[in-house]
Every structure is written in structure tokens, then in C-alpha cells.
Amino acid sequence: MTAIVDLLNCDTYTEHIFCNNRLKSFTKNAWPHQHSANLSAEKMAQAGFFFDPDDENPDSVSCPFCLKSLTGWEDGDDPLVEHAKRKDICYFTRIRKDEKEWTVEDFLRLLAQRRASLMLLIAHKAIDGAKDAMESVKKRIDVLTENRQKKTAKTKK
């Protein structure tokens, strides 16, 4: 449950709302595609992504609004097209405006989407946790039932 609460309080997404901060995430880390014209840090940041690598996905990027993470980039990829294709409901890819042109409504919609995406992520984590707990309880019930049956069988002998 703590991990779920941490998601709501997470500044990782908040700090990457604006392009300049998304761009900084690429420059302070080792973006593996820095020499690719299509996948430059600037293009990735303009497409709404911040650099979010891990051990298994060294070129992973995430959107601070829809929370979509993408990895496995190839030189011919267009970051904005890939973003829109993978998460067509992302308001960032639909408004197609530079952040200097955002209206108050645009900004509020982006923040609302981020909050909704976080809540959906939290719901999925809670559901997964409940499923795991249910499996554990089922296994325990099976063990108890089996033990009870063995005890009953011994008593009948």
C-alpha cells in the first residue's frame, strides 16, 4: 500500500511537465540514441518524453501525462508518432502545441490526465495485489483442506 501512496506523491512526473526539464533528463543521463537525428534528446523531449532508463531497458522513456513508457527505439522512429500510436488518448499528443501556446484549459487537461493516469495505475496495482492475495489464500485453503482430509482418513482407519 505504501508503494501506491508513493505513486500519488511522486514528483517524477511533475518535474517533467515542461520540455526543458524533460530535456535535462536526457542530458544528465546517458541517452543511448544521442547521435540519432530522429531520436535526439530535443525531439524526445518535444514529443513529451523524459528519459527513464532501467537495467533491462536502457532507452526507456516515459510521458509525464499519460504515463506511457516506450523502449526499443530504432533510428527511423518518430517519437511523436510513436507516442500517439501507442497511447492515442494522450492529450499531449492530441493538442500538438508548443507549451508556450498552451491555454489554461490545455494545462489543466494535461494535469487532469496525469492524475487520471496515476489513479488508473494505482487501481491496476491494487487489483494485482488483491489477485496475489487471493491466490495465496486459495493455496492456504487447499493445504488446510488436504490436511483435514488426511486427518479424517486416519481417524476412519
PDB file of C-alpha atoms in Angstrom, residues 32-101:
ATOM      1  CA  PRO A  32      21.923   5.851 -25.974  1.00  0.00           C
ATOM      2  CA  HIS A  33      20.500   7.463 -29.138  1.00  0.00           C
ATOM      3  CA  GLN A  34      22.055  10.899 -28.707  1.00  0.00           C
ATOM      4  CA  HIS A  35      23.666  10.799 -32.165  1.00  0.00           C
ATOM      5  CA  SER A  36      20.460   9.838 -33.990  1.00  0.00           C
ATOM      6  CA  ALA A  37      18.808  12.734 -35.848  1.00  0.00           C
ATOM      7  CA  ASN A  38      15.300  11.322 -35.339  1.00  0.00           C
ATOM      8  CA  LEU A  39      15.848  10.340 -31.716  1.00  0.00           C
ATOM      9  CA  SER A  40      17.740  13.345 -30.408  1.00  0.00           C
ATOM     10  CA  ALA A  41      17.112  14.382 -26.827  1.00  0.00           C
ATOM     11  CA  GLU A  42      15.385  17.513 -28.136  1.00  0.00           C
ATOM     12  CA  LYS A  43      12.944  15.535 -30.297  1.00  0.00           C
ATOM     13  CA  MET A  44      12.222  13.089 -27.499  1.00  0.00           C
ATOM     14  CA  ALA A  45      11.508  15.926 -25.054  1.00  0.00           C
ATOM     15  CA  GLN A  46       9.362  17.760 -27.619  1.00  0.00           C
ATOM     16  CA  ALA A  47       7.373  14.547 -28.116  1.00  0.00           C
ATOM     17  CA  GLY A  48       6.540  14.637 -24.403  1.00  0.00           C
ATOM     18  CA  PHE A  49       9.065  12.125 -23.118  1.00  0.00           C
ATOM     19  CA  PHE A  50      11.581  12.183 -20.311  1.00  0.00           C
ATOM     20  CA  PHE A  51      14.434   9.673 -20.093  1.00  0.00           C
ATOM     21  CA  ASP A  52      13.519   6.902 -17.650  1.00  0.00           C
ATOM     22  CA  PRO A  53      16.035   4.047 -18.114  1.00  0.00           C
ATOM     23  CA  ASP A  54      16.389   0.890 -16.092  1.00  0.00           C
ATOM     24  CA  ASP A  55      18.773  -2.072 -16.252  1.00  0.00           C
ATOM     25  CA  GLU A  56      16.622  -4.003 -18.722  1.00  0.00           C
ATOM     26  CA  ASN A  57      15.573  -1.015 -20.866  1.00  0.00           C
ATOM     27  CA  PRO A  58      18.445   1.447 -21.273  1.00  0.00           C
ATOM     28  CA  ASP A  59      16.482   3.576 -23.767  1.00  0.00           C
ATOM     29  CA  SER A  60      13.178   3.707 -21.889  1.00  0.00           C
ATOM     30  CA  VAL A  61      11.283   6.990 -21.950  1.00  0.00           C
ATOM     31  CA  SER A  62       8.024   7.955 -20.241  1.00  0.00           C
ATOM     32  CA  CYS A  63       5.324  10.557 -20.718  1.00  0.00           C
ATOM     33  CA  PRO A  64       4.525  12.569 -17.569  1.00  0.00           C
ATOM     34  CA  PHE A  65       0.897  12.929 -18.694  1.00  0.00           C
ATOM     35  CA  CYS A  66      -0.348   9.535 -19.943  1.00  0.00           C
ATOM     36  CA  LEU A  67       2.474   7.671 -18.116  1.00  0.00           C
ATOM     37  CA  LYS A  68       3.170   5.570 -21.213  1.00  0.00           C
ATOM     38  CA  SER A  69       6.689   4.147 -21.296  1.00  0.00           C
ATOM     39  CA  LEU A  70       8.341   3.192 -24.563  1.00  0.00           C
ATOM     40  CA  THR A  71      11.595   1.394 -25.229  1.00  0.00           C
ATOM     41  CA  GLY A  72      13.409  -0.331 -28.085  1.00  0.00           C
ATOM     42  CA  TRP A  73      13.848   2.774 -30.215  1.00  0.00           C
ATOM     43  CA  GLU A  74      15.113   2.441 -33.794  1.00  0.00           C
ATOM     44  CA  ASP A  75      16.708   5.174 -35.933  1.00  0.00           C
ATOM     45  CA  GLY A  76      13.689   5.511 -38.231  1.00  0.00           C
ATOM     46  CA  ASP A  77      11.229   6.043 -35.371  1.00  0.00           C
ATOM     47  CA  ASP A  78       9.448   9.379 -34.984  1.00  0.00           C
ATOM     48  CA  PRO A  79       8.959   9.946 -31.231  1.00  0.00           C
ATOM     49  CA  LEU A  80       5.722  11.943 -31.562  1.00  0.00           C
ATOM     50  CA  VAL A  81       4.199   9.433 -33.990  1.00  0.00           C
ATOM     51  CA  GLU A  82       5.204   6.510 -31.751  1.00  0.00           C
ATOM     52  CA  HIS A  83       3.789   8.293 -28.708  1.00  0.00           C
ATOM     53  CA  ALA A  84       0.444   8.948 -30.421  1.00  0.00           C
ATOM     54  CA  LYS A  85       0.329   5.432 -31.895  1.00  0.00           C
ATOM     55  CA  ARG A  86       0.993   3.710 -28.570  1.00  0.00           C
ATOM     56  CA  LYS A  87      -1.232   5.934 -26.448  1.00  0.00           C
ATOM     57  CA  ASP A  88      -3.790   7.625 -28.684  1.00  0.00           C
ATOM     58  CA  ILE A  89      -5.663   9.074 -25.715  1.00  0.00           C
ATOM     59  CA  CYS A  90      -2.697  11.156 -24.544  1.00  0.00           C
ATOM     60  CA  TYR A  91      -3.857  14.753 -24.542  1.00  0.00           C
ATOM     61  CA  PHE A  92      -0.275  15.945 -25.039  1.00  0.00           C
ATOM     62  CA  THR A  93      -0.062  14.267 -28.454  1.00  0.00           C
ATOM     63  CA  ARG A  94      -3.528  15.466 -29.440  1.00  0.00           C
ATOM     64  CA  ILE A  95      -3.124  19.186 -28.732  1.00  0.00           C
ATOM     65  CA  ARG A  96       0.007  19.414 -30.902  1.00  0.00           C
ATOM     66  CA  LYS A  97       1.022  22.751 -29.401  1.00  0.00           C
ATOM     67  CA  ASP A  98       4.277  24.078 -28.098  1.00  0.00           C
ATOM     68  CA  GLU A  99       3.953  24.559 -24.347  1.00  0.00           C
ATOM     69  CA  LYS A 100       4.262  28.331 -24.831  1.00  0.00           C
ATOM     70  CA  GLU A 101       0.937  28.148 -26.676  1.00  0.00           C
TER      71      GLU A 101
END
